[in-house]
PDB file of N, CA, C and O in Angstrom, chain B, residues numbered from 101:
ATOM      1  N   UNK B 101      70.392 132.834 117.280  1.00  0.00           N
ATOM      2  CA  UNK B 101      70.105 133.098 115.847  1.00  0.00           C
ATOM      3  C   UNK B 101      69.502 134.342 115.610  1.00  0.00           C
ATOM      4  O   UNK B 101      68.400 134.546 116.120  1.00  0.00           O
ATOM      5  N   UNK B 102      70.128 135.365 114.803  1.00  0.00           N
ATOM      6  CA  UNK B 102      69.503 136.637 114.514  1.00  0.00           C
ATOM      7  C   UNK B 102      68.072 136.943 114.313  1.00  0.00           C
ATOM      8  O   UNK B 102      67.573 138.034 114.589  1.00  0.00           O
ATOM      9  N   UNK B 103      67.349 135.803 113.757  1.00  0.00           N
ATOM     10  CA  UNK B 103      65.945 135.994 113.511  1.00  0.00           C
ATOM     11  C   UNK B 103      65.073 135.982 114.834  1.00  0.00           C
ATOM     12  O   UNK B 103      63.890 136.316 114.899  1.00  0.00           O
ATOM     13  N   UNK B 104      65.816 135.567 115.810  1.00  0.00           N
ATOM     14  CA  UNK B 104      65.150 135.463 117.319  1.00  0.00           C
ATOM     15  C   UNK B 104      65.422 136.932 117.833  1.00  0.00           C
ATOM     16  O   UNK B 104      64.803 137.259 118.845  1.00  0.00           O
ATOM     17  N   UNK B 105      66.230 137.813 117.285  1.00  0.00           N
ATOM     18  CA  UNK B 105      66.463 139.137 117.789  1.00  0.00           C
ATOM     19  C   UNK B 105      65.647 140.257 117.009  1.00  0.00           C
ATOM     20  O   UNK B 105      65.910 141.458 117.073  1.00  0.00           O
ATOM     21  N   UNK B 106      64.665 139.720 116.297  1.00  0.00           N
ATOM     22  CA  UNK B 106      63.942 140.774 115.461  1.00  0.00           C
ATOM     23  C   UNK B 106      62.360 140.433 115.343  1.00  0.00           C
ATOM     24  O   UNK B 106      62.015 139.290 115.644  1.00  0.00           O
ATOM     25  N   UNK B 107      61.577 141.185 115.004  1.00  0.00           N
ATOM     26  CA  UNK B 107      60.027 140.829 115.000  1.00  0.00           C
ATOM     27  C   UNK B 107      59.697 141.088 113.495  1.00  0.00           C
ATOM     28  O   UNK B 107      60.267 141.877 112.742  1.00  0.00           O
ATOM     29  N   UNK B 108      58.626 140.232 113.215  1.00  0.00           N
ATOM     30  CA  UNK B 108      57.931 140.431 112.001  1.00  0.00           C
ATOM     31  C   UNK B 108      56.985 141.472 112.188  1.00  0.00           C
ATOM     32  O   UNK B 108      55.943 141.189 112.779  1.00  0.00           O
ATOM     33  N   UNK B 109      57.196 142.771 111.733  1.00  0.00           N
ATOM     34  CA  UNK B 109      55.984 143.697 112.069  1.00  0.00           C
ATOM     35  C   UNK B 109      54.825 143.433 111.242  1.00  0.00           C
ATOM     36  O   UNK B 109      53.686 143.643 111.657  1.00  0.00           O
ATOM     37  N   UNK B 110      55.061 143.004 110.145  1.00  0.00           N
ATOM     38  CA  UNK B 110      53.727 142.712 109.219  1.00  0.00           C
ATOM     39  C   UNK B 110      54.014 141.634 108.190  1.00  0.00           C
ATOM     40  O   UNK B 110      55.128 141.409 107.718  1.00  0.00           O
ATOM     41  N   UNK B 111      53.047 141.079 107.932  1.00  0.00           N
ATOM     42  CA  UNK B 111      52.836 140.017 106.840  1.00  0.00           C
ATOM     43  C   UNK B 111      51.598 140.314 106.043  1.00  0.00           C
ATOM     44  O   UNK B 111      50.464 140.115 106.479  1.00  0.00           O
ATOM     45  N   UNK B 112      51.866 140.793 104.871  1.00  0.00           N
ATOM     46  CA  UNK B 112      50.685 141.173 103.857  1.00  0.00           C
ATOM     47  C   UNK B 112      50.695 140.245 102.820  1.00  0.00           C
ATOM     48  O   UNK B 112      51.736 140.123 102.175  1.00  0.00           O
ATOM     49  N   UNK B 113      49.659 139.526 102.525  1.00  0.00           N
ATOM     50  CA  UNK B 113      49.181 138.458 101.525  1.00  0.00           C
ATOM     51  C   UNK B 113      48.090 138.961 100.646  1.00  0.00           C
ATOM     52  O   UNK B 113      47.003 139.230 101.157  1.00  0.00           O
ATOM     53  N   UNK B 114      48.288 139.113  99.347  1.00  0.00           N
ATOM     54  CA  UNK B 114      47.236 139.429  98.585  1.00  0.00           C
ATOM     55  C   UNK B 114      47.273 138.276  97.298  1.00  0.00           C
ATOM     56  O   UNK B 114      48.226 137.874  96.630  1.00  0.00           O
ATOM     57  N   UNK B 115      45.919 137.956  97.256  1.00  0.00           N
ATOM     58  CA  UNK B 115      45.864 136.682  96.380  1.00  0.00           C
ATOM     59  C   UNK B 115      44.970 137.117  95.280  1.00  0.00           C
ATOM     60  O   UNK B 115      43.872 137.598  95.557  1.00  0.00           O
ATOM     61  N   UNK B 116      45.435 136.957  93.822  1.00  0.00           N
ATOM     62  CA  UNK B 116      44.601 137.408  92.670  1.00  0.00           C
ATOM     63  C   UNK B 116      44.321 136.183  91.696  1.00  0.00           C
ATOM     64  O   UNK B 116      45.205 135.345  91.517  1.00  0.00           O
ATOM     65  N   UNK B 117      43.359 136.105  91.208  1.00  0.00           N
ATOM     66  CA  UNK B 117      43.137 135.030  90.118  1.00  0.00           C
ATOM     67  C   UNK B 117      43.870 135.400  88.933  1.00  0.00           C
ATOM     68  O   UNK B 117      43.685 136.472  88.356  1.00  0.00           O
ATOM     69  N   UNK B 118      44.806 134.415  88.515  1.00  0.00           N
ATOM     70  CA  UNK B 118      45.505 134.642  87.386  1.00  0.00           C
ATOM     71  C   UNK B 118      44.906 133.988  86.184  1.00  0.00           C
ATOM     72  O   UNK B 118      45.036 134.477  85.062  1.00  0.00           O
ATOM     73  N   UNK B 119      44.181 132.768  86.438  1.00  0.00           N
ATOM     74  CA  UNK B 119      43.537 132.047  85.405  1.00  0.00           C
ATOM     75  C   UNK B 119      42.408 131.413  86.101  1.00  0.00           C
ATOM     76  O   UNK B 119      42.200 131.667  87.288  1.00  0.00           O
ATOM     77  N   UNK B 120      41.635 130.569  85.404  1.00  0.00           N
ATOM     78  CA  UNK B 120      40.342 129.915  85.987  1.00  0.00           C
ATOM     79  C   UNK B 120      41.002 129.152  87.165  1.00  0.00           C
ATOM     80  O   UNK B 120      40.520 129.373  88.275  1.00  0.00           O
ATOM     81  N   UNK B 121      41.965 128.346  87.082  1.00  0.00           N
ATOM     82  CA  UNK B 121      42.215 127.502  88.124  1.00  0.00           C
ATOM     83  C   UNK B 121      43.810 127.818  88.674  1.00  0.00           C
ATOM     84  O   UNK B 121      44.551 126.878  88.964  1.00  0.00           O
ATOM     85  N   UNK B 122      44.193 129.038  88.770  1.00  0.00           N
ATOM     86  CA  UNK B 122      45.351 129.268  89.145  1.00  0.00           C
ATOM     87  C   UNK B 122      45.267 130.762  89.733  1.00  0.00           C
ATOM     88  O   UNK B 122      44.444 131.592  89.346  1.00  0.00           O
ATOM     89  N   UNK B 123      46.257 130.988  90.747  1.00  0.00           N
ATOM     90  CA  UNK B 123      46.242 132.191  91.507  1.00  0.00           C
ATOM     91  C   UNK B 123      47.551 132.806  91.513  1.00  0.00           C
ATOM     92  O   UNK B 123      48.526 132.096  91.264  1.00  0.00           O
ATOM     93  N   UNK B 124      47.699 134.059  91.770  1.00  0.00           N
ATOM     94  CA  UNK B 124      49.010 134.783  91.905  1.00  0.00           C
ATOM     95  C   UNK B 124      48.946 135.308  93.204  1.00  0.00           C
ATOM     96  O   UNK B 124      47.925 135.868  93.603  1.00  0.00           O
ATOM     97  N   UNK B 125      49.998 135.170  93.933  1.00  0.00           N
ATOM     98  CA  UNK B 125      50.027 135.661  95.393  1.00  0.00           C
ATOM     99  C   UNK B 125      51.303 136.647  95.508  1.00  0.00           C
ATOM    100  O   UNK B 125      52.428 136.359  95.100  1.00  0.00           O
ATOM    101  N   UNK B 126      50.965 137.763  96.083  1.00  0.00           N
ATOM    102  CA  UNK B 126      52.030 138.892  96.480  1.00  0.00           C
ATOM    103  C   UNK B 126      52.218 138.773  97.912  1.00  0.00           C
ATOM    104  O   UNK B 126      51.227 138.860  98.637  1.00  0.00           O
ATOM    105  N   UNK B 127      53.393 138.581  98.420  1.00  0.00           N
ATOM    106  CA  UNK B 127      53.807 138.578  99.870  1.00  0.00           C
ATOM    107  C   UNK B 127      54.791 139.594 100.156  1.00  0.00           C
ATOM    108  O   UNK B 127      55.782 139.818  99.461  1.00  0.00           O
ATOM    109  N   UNK B 128      54.443 140.235 101.285  1.00  0.00           N
ATOM    110  CA  UNK B 128      55.362 141.341 101.679  1.00  0.00           C
ATOM    111  C   UNK B 128      55.552 141.076 103.261  1.00  0.00           C
ATOM    112  O   UNK B 128      54.597 141.018 104.034  1.00  0.00           O
ATOM    113  N   UNK B 129      56.808 140.933 103.621  1.00  0.00           N
ATOM    114  CA  UNK B 129      57.206 141.016 104.975  1.00  0.00           C
ATOM    115  C   UNK B 129      57.941 142.022 105.442  1.00  0.00           C
ATOM    116  O   UNK B 129      58.891 142.386 104.748  1.00  0.00           O
ATOM    117  N   UNK B 130      57.673 142.704 106.728  1.00  0.00           N
ATOM    118  CA  UNK B 130      58.533 143.878 107.322  1.00  0.00           C
ATOM    119  C   UNK B 130      59.198 143.204 108.570  1.00  0.00           C
ATOM    120  O   UNK B 130      58.492 142.626 109.396  1.00  0.00           O
ATOM    121  N   UNK B 131      60.475 143.275 108.698  1.00  0.00           N
ATOM    122  CA  UNK B 131      61.075 142.860 109.932  1.00  0.00           C
ATOM    123  C   UNK B 131      61.660 144.096 110.466  1.00  0.00           C
ATOM    124  O   UNK B 131      62.158 144.974 109.762  1.00  0.00           O
ATOM    125  N   UNK B 132      61.572 144.122 111.780  1.00  0.00           N
ATOM    126  CA  UNK B 132      62.184 145.140 112.757  1.00  0.00           C
ATOM    127  C   UNK B 132      63.278 144.489 113.864  1.00  0.00           C
ATOM    128  O   UNK B 132      62.886 143.631 114.655  1.00  0.00           O
ATOM    129  N   UNK B 133      64.400 144.863 113.866  1.00  0.00           N
ATOM    130  CA  UNK B 133      65.344 144.734 114.916  1.00  0.00           C
ATOM    131  C   UNK B 133      64.896 144.996 116.133  1.00  0.00           C
ATOM    132  O   UNK B 133      64.367 146.095 116.300  1.00  0.00           O
ATOM    133  N   UNK B 134      64.984 144.161 117.153  1.00  0.00           N
ATOM    134  CA  UNK B 134      64.924 144.627 118.566  1.00  0.00           C
ATOM    135  C   UNK B 134      66.006 144.437 119.389  1.00  0.00           C
ATOM    136  O   UNK B 134      65.919 144.598 120.606  1.00  0.00           O
ATOM    137  N   UNK B 135      67.236 144.039 118.716  1.00  0.00           N
ATOM    138  CA  UNK B 135      68.417 143.721 119.561  1.00  0.00           C
ATOM    139  C   UNK B 135      69.586 143.964 118.430  1.00  0.00           C
ATOM    140  O   UNK B 135      69.290 143.962 117.235  1.00  0.00           O
ATOM    141  N   UNK B 136      70.760 144.145 118.826  1.00  0.00           N
ATOM    142  CA  UNK B 136      71.804 144.312 117.858  1.00  0.00           C
ATOM    143  C   UNK B 136      72.029 143.058 116.957  1.00  0.00           C
ATOM    144  O   UNK B 136      72.298 143.231 115.768  1.00  0.00           O
ATOM    145  N   UNK B 137      71.938 141.923 117.427  1.00  0.00           N
ATOM    146  CA  UNK B 137      71.906 140.690 116.617  1.00  0.00           C
ATOM    147  C   UNK B 137      70.879 140.665 115.464  1.00  0.00           C
ATOM    148  O   UNK B 137      71.105 140.152 114.368  1.00  0.00           O
ATOM    149  N   UNK B 138      69.611 141.332 115.858  1.00  0.00           N
ATOM    150  CA  UNK B 138      68.594 141.302 114.876  1.00  0.00           C
ATOM    151  C   UNK B 138      68.852 142.350 113.831  1.00  0.00           C
ATOM    152  O   UNK B 138      68.312 142.240 112.730  1.00  0.00           O
ATOM    153  N   UNK B 139      69.609 143.313 114.095  1.00  0.00           N
ATOM    154  CA  UNK B 139      70.296 144.125 112.998  1.00  0.00           C
ATOM    155  C   UNK B 139      70.970 143.562 112.000  1.00  0.00           C
ATOM    156  O   UNK B 139      70.830 143.760 110.793  1.00  0.00           O
ATOM    157  N   UNK B 140      71.830 142.734 112.642  1.00  0.00           N
ATOM    158  CA  UNK B 140      72.825 141.829 111.639  1.00  0.00           C
ATOM    159  C   UNK B 140      71.977 140.843 110.745  1.00  0.00           C
ATOM    160  O   UNK B 140      72.274 140.592 109.577  1.00  0.00           O
ATOM    161  N   UNK B 141      70.917 140.321 111.393  1.00  0.00           N
ATOM    162  CA  UNK B 141      70.005 139.506 110.736  1.00  0.00           C
ATOM    163  C   UNK B 141      69.317 140.330 109.547  1.00  0.00           C
ATOM    164  O   UNK B 141      69.441 140.041 108.357  1.00  0.00           O
ATOM    165  N   UNK B 142      68.576 141.399 110.053  1.00  0.00           N
ATOM    166  CA  UNK B 142      67.977 142.142 108.933  1.00  0.00           C
ATOM    167  C   UNK B 142      68.879 142.654 107.721  1.00  0.00           C
ATOM    168  O   UNK B 142      68.509 142.666 106.547  1.00  0.00           O
ATOM    169  N   UNK B 143      70.086 143.061 108.180  1.00  0.00           N
ATOM    170  CA  UNK B 143      70.967 143.685 107.158  1.00  0.00           C
ATOM    171  C   UNK B 143      71.520 142.475 106.258  1.00  0.00           C
ATOM    172  O   UNK B 143      71.991 142.773 105.160  1.00  0.00           O
ATOM    173  N   UNK B 144      71.496 141.243 106.620  1.00  0.00           N
ATOM    174  CA  UNK B 144      71.995 140.187 105.860  1.00  0.00           C
ATOM    175  C   UNK B 144      71.208 139.488 105.241  1.00  0.00           C
ATOM    176  O   UNK B 144      71.644 138.626 104.478  1.00  0.00           O
ATOM    177  N   UNK B 145      69.736 139.698 105.427  1.00  0.00           N
ATOM    178  CA  UNK B 145      68.639 138.950 104.865  1.00  0.00           C
ATOM    179  C   UNK B 145      68.536 139.471 103.135  1.00  0.00           C
ATOM    180  O   UNK B 145      68.275 140.585 102.680  1.00  0.00           O
ATOM    181  N   UNK B 146      68.798 138.415 102.560  1.00  0.00           N
ATOM    182  CA  UNK B 146      68.722 138.722 101.095  1.00  0.00           C
ATOM    183  C   UNK B 146      67.560 138.388 100.341  1.00  0.00           C
ATOM    184  O   UNK B 146      66.667 137.800 100.951  1.00  0.00           O
ATOM    185  N   UNK B 147      67.377 138.675  99.007  1.00  0.00           N
ATOM    186  CA  UNK B 147      66.217 138.374  98.402  1.00  0.00           C
ATOM    187  C   UNK B 147      66.236 136.937  98.203  1.00  0.00           C
ATOM    188  O   UNK B 147      65.187 136.292  98.226  1.00  0.00           O
ATOM    189  N   UNK B 148      67.556 136.306  97.976  1.00  0.00           N
ATOM    190  CA  UNK B 148      67.533 134.748  98.013  1.00  0.00           C
ATOM    191  C   UNK B 148      67.142 134.114  99.210  1.00  0.00           C
ATOM    192  O   UNK B 148      66.588 133.018  99.138  1.00  0.00           O
ATOM    193  N   UNK B 149      67.351 134.644 100.293  1.00  0.00           N
ATOM    194  CA  UNK B 149      66.847 134.075 101.672  1.00  0.00           C
ATOM    195  C   UNK B 149      65.332 134.078 101.438  1.00  0.00           C
ATOM    196  O   UNK B 149      64.644 133.060 101.506  1.00  0.00           O
ATOM    197  N   UNK B 150      64.896 135.222 101.176  1.00  0.00           N
ATOM    198  CA  UNK B 150      63.208 135.400 101.024  1.00  0.00           C
ATOM    199  C   UNK B 150      62.630 134.453 100.019  1.00  0.00           C
ATOM    200  O   UNK B 150      61.577 133.843 100.210  1.00  0.00           O
ATOM    201  N   UNK B 151      63.363 134.356  98.938  1.00  0.00           N
ATOM    202  CA  UNK B 151      62.873 133.344  97.872  1.00  0.00           C
ATOM    203  C   UNK B 151      62.828 131.911  98.354  1.00  0.00           C
ATOM    204  O   UNK B 151      61.876 131.182  98.077  1.00  0.00           O
ATOM    205  N   UNK B 152      64.020 131.445  99.188  1.00  0.00           N
ATOM    206  CA  UNK B 152      63.931 130.123  99.726  1.00  0.00           C
ATOM    207  C   UNK B 152      62.801 130.055 100.734  1.00  0.00           C
ATOM    208  O   UNK B 152      62.020 129.103 100.705  1.00  0.00           O
ATOM    209  N   UNK B 153      62.684 131.025 101.622  1.00  0.00           N
ATOM    210  CA  UNK B 153      61.450 130.919 102.588  1.00  0.00           C
ATOM    211  C   UNK B 153      60.022 130.729 101.802  1.00  0.00           C
ATOM    212  O   UNK B 153      59.282 129.767 102.011  1.00  0.00           O
ATOM    213  N   UNK B 154      59.741 131.779 100.870  1.00  0.00           N
ATOM    214  CA  UNK B 154      58.457 131.566 100.306  1.00  0.00           C
ATOM    215  C   UNK B 154      58.416 130.584  99.400  1.00  0.00           C
ATOM    216  O   UNK B 154      57.280 130.254  99.060  1.00  0.00           O
ATOM    217  N   UNK B 155      59.466 129.918  98.818  1.00  0.00           N
ATOM    218  CA  UNK B 155      59.359 128.695  98.084  1.00  0.00           C
ATOM    219  C   UNK B 155      58.798 127.487  98.968  1.00  0.00           C
ATOM    220  O   UNK B 155      57.935 126.708  98.561  1.00  0.00           O
ATOM    221  N   UNK B 156      59.335 127.435 100.099  1.00  0.00           N
ATOM    222  CA  UNK B 156      58.921 126.448 101.063  1.00  0.00           C
ATOM    223  C   UNK B 156      57.498 126.676 101.383  1.00  0.00           C
ATOM    224  O   UNK B 156      56.751 125.699 101.439  1.00  0.00           O
ATOM    225  N   UNK B 157      57.050 127.855 101.596  1.00  0.00           N
ATOM    226  CA  UNK B 157      55.803 128.255 101.989  1.00  0.00           C
ATOM    227  C   UNK B 157      54.854 127.881 100.950  1.00  0.00           C
ATOM    228  O   UNK B 157      53.757 127.378 101.192  1.00  0.00           O
ATOM    229  N   UNK B 158      55.337 128.159  99.695  1.00  0.00           N
ATOM    230  CA  UNK B 158      54.432 127.553  98.562  1.00  0.00           C
ATOM    231  C   UNK B 158      54.171 126.231  98.383  1.00  0.00           C
ATOM    232  O   UNK B 158      53.057 125.826  98.052  1.00  0.00           O
ATOM    233  N   UNK B 159      55.406 125.300  98.636  1.00  0.00           N
ATOM    234  CA  UNK B 159      55.346 123.893  98.451  1.00  0.00           C
ATOM    235  C   UNK B 159      54.641 123.468  99.739  1.00  0.00           C
ATOM    236  O   UNK B 159      54.031 122.406  99.613  1.00  0.00           O
ATOM    237  N   UNK B 160      54.577 124.014 100.901  1.00  0.00           N
ATOM    238  CA  UNK B 160      53.827 123.416 101.977  1.00  0.00           C
ATOM    239  C   UNK B 160      52.349 123.718 101.755  1.00  0.00           C
ATOM    240  O   UNK B 160      51.514 122.849 102.006  1.00  0.00           O
ATOM    241  N   UNK B 161      52.000 124.897 101.301  1.00  0.00           N
ATOM    242  CA  UNK B 161      50.576 125.229 100.975  1.00  0.00           C
ATOM    243  C   UNK B 161      49.975 124.262 100.118  1.00  0.00           C
ATOM    244  O   UNK B 161      48.920 123.680 100.370  1.00  0.00           O
ATOM    245  N   UNK B 162      50.756 124.086  98.978  1.00  0.00           N
ATOM    246  CA  UNK B 162      50.064 123.142  97.946  1.00  0.00           C
ATOM    247  C   UNK B 162      50.114 121.632  98.553  1.00  0.00           C
ATOM    248  O   UNK B 162      49.207 120.863  98.235  1.00  0.00           O
ATOM    249  N   UNK B 163      51.099 121.214  99.374  1.00  0.00           N
ATOM    250  CA  UNK B 163      51.103 120.069  99.877  1.00  0.00           C
ATOM    251  C   UNK B 163      49.912 119.901 100.906  1.00  0.00           C
ATOM    252  O   UNK B 163      49.375 118.798 100.999  1.00  0.00           O
ATOM    253  N   UNK B 164      49.519 120.875 101.618  1.00  0.00           N
ATOM    254  CA  UNK B 164      48.475 120.799 102.413  1.00  0.00           C
ATOM    255  C   UNK B 164      47.238 120.781 101.823  1.00  0.00           C
ATOM    256  O   UNK B 164      46.311 120.175 102.361  1.00  0.00           O
ATOM    257  N   UNK B 165      47.069 121.526 100.504  1.00  0.00           N
ATOM    258  CA  UNK B 165      45.819 121.503  99.789  1.00  0.00           C
ATOM    259  C   UNK B 165      45.570 120.044  99.201  1.00  0.00           C
ATOM    260  O   UNK B 165      44.468 119.498  99.164  1.00  0.00           O
ATOM    261  N   UNK B 166      46.709 119.526  98.770  1.00  0.00           N
ATOM    262  CA  UNK B 166      46.552 118.184  97.942  1.00  0.00           C
ATOM    263  C   UNK B 166      46.405 117.033  98.977  1.00  0.00           C
ATOM    264  O   UNK B 166      45.617 116.131  98.694  1.00  0.00           O
ATOM    265  N   UNK B 167      47.041 116.982 100.067  1.00  0.00           N
ATOM    266  CA  UNK B 167      47.045 115.935 101.034  1.00  0.00           C
ATOM    267  C   UNK B 167      46.426 116.080 102.345  1.00  0.00           C
ATOM    268  O   UNK B 167      46.157 115.089 103.026  1.00  0.00           O
ATOM    269  N   UNK B 168      46.158 117.417 102.777  1.00  0.00           N
ATOM    270  CA  UNK B 168      45.521 117.609 103.983  1.00  0.00           C
ATOM    271  C   UNK B 168      46.447 117.462 105.365  1.00  0.00           C
ATOM    272  O   UNK B 168      46.041 117.470 106.528  1.00  0.00           O
ATOM    273  N   UNK B 169      47.700 117.338 104.921  1.00  0.00           N
ATOM    274  CA  UNK B 169      48.799 117.239 106.092  1.00  0.00           C
ATOM    275  C   UNK B 169      49.969 118.307 105.906  1.00  0.00           C
ATOM    276  O   UNK B 169      50.206 118.822 104.813  1.00  0.00           O
ATOM    277  N   UNK B 170      50.653 118.583 107.027  1.00  0.00           N
ATOM    278  CA  UNK B 170      51.517 119.472 107.028  1.00  0.00           C
ATOM    279  C   UNK B 170      52.802 118.954 106.332  1.00  0.00           C
ATOM    280  O   UNK B 170      53.123 117.773 106.466  1.00  0.00           O
ATOM    281  N   UNK B 171      53.565 119.838 105.571  1.00  0.00           N
ATOM    282  CA  UNK B 171      54.958 119.343 105.046  1.00  0.00           C
ATOM    283  C   UNK B 171      55.899 119.782 105.941  1.00  0.00           C
ATOM    284  O   UNK B 171      55.884 120.929 106.389  1.00  0.00           O
ATOM    285  N   UNK B 172      56.884 118.789 106.296  1.00  0.00           N
ATOM    286  CA  UNK B 172      57.900 118.929 107.165  1.00  0.00           C
ATOM    287  C   UNK B 172      59.155 119.479 106.395  1.00  0.00           C
ATOM    288  O   UNK B 172      59.440 119.231 105.224  1.00  0.00           O
ATOM    289  N   UNK B 173      59.858 120.279 107.284  1.00  0.00           N
ATOM    290  CA  UNK B 173      61.124 120.714 106.344  1.00  0.00           C
ATOM    291  C   UNK B 173      62.245 119.788 106.092  1.00  0.00           C
ATOM    292  O   UNK B 173      63.187 120.138 105.381  1.00  0.00           O
TER     293      UNK B 173
END
């Protein structure tokens, strides 16, 4: 898998209060390829791929906060 041929250099998460009981989260990932297959992964990674990943991340965080258990894919 191409994702195994690159590293995530950074993950920046900024949380801002949006309303009294809501937050807004900004997430920034930086990937760097460490092998040719990683280059293909980075080049093919789209905004839709990112949105799919962070949507699951959001669901899993909300699930944990509500139930105290990990959400499985």
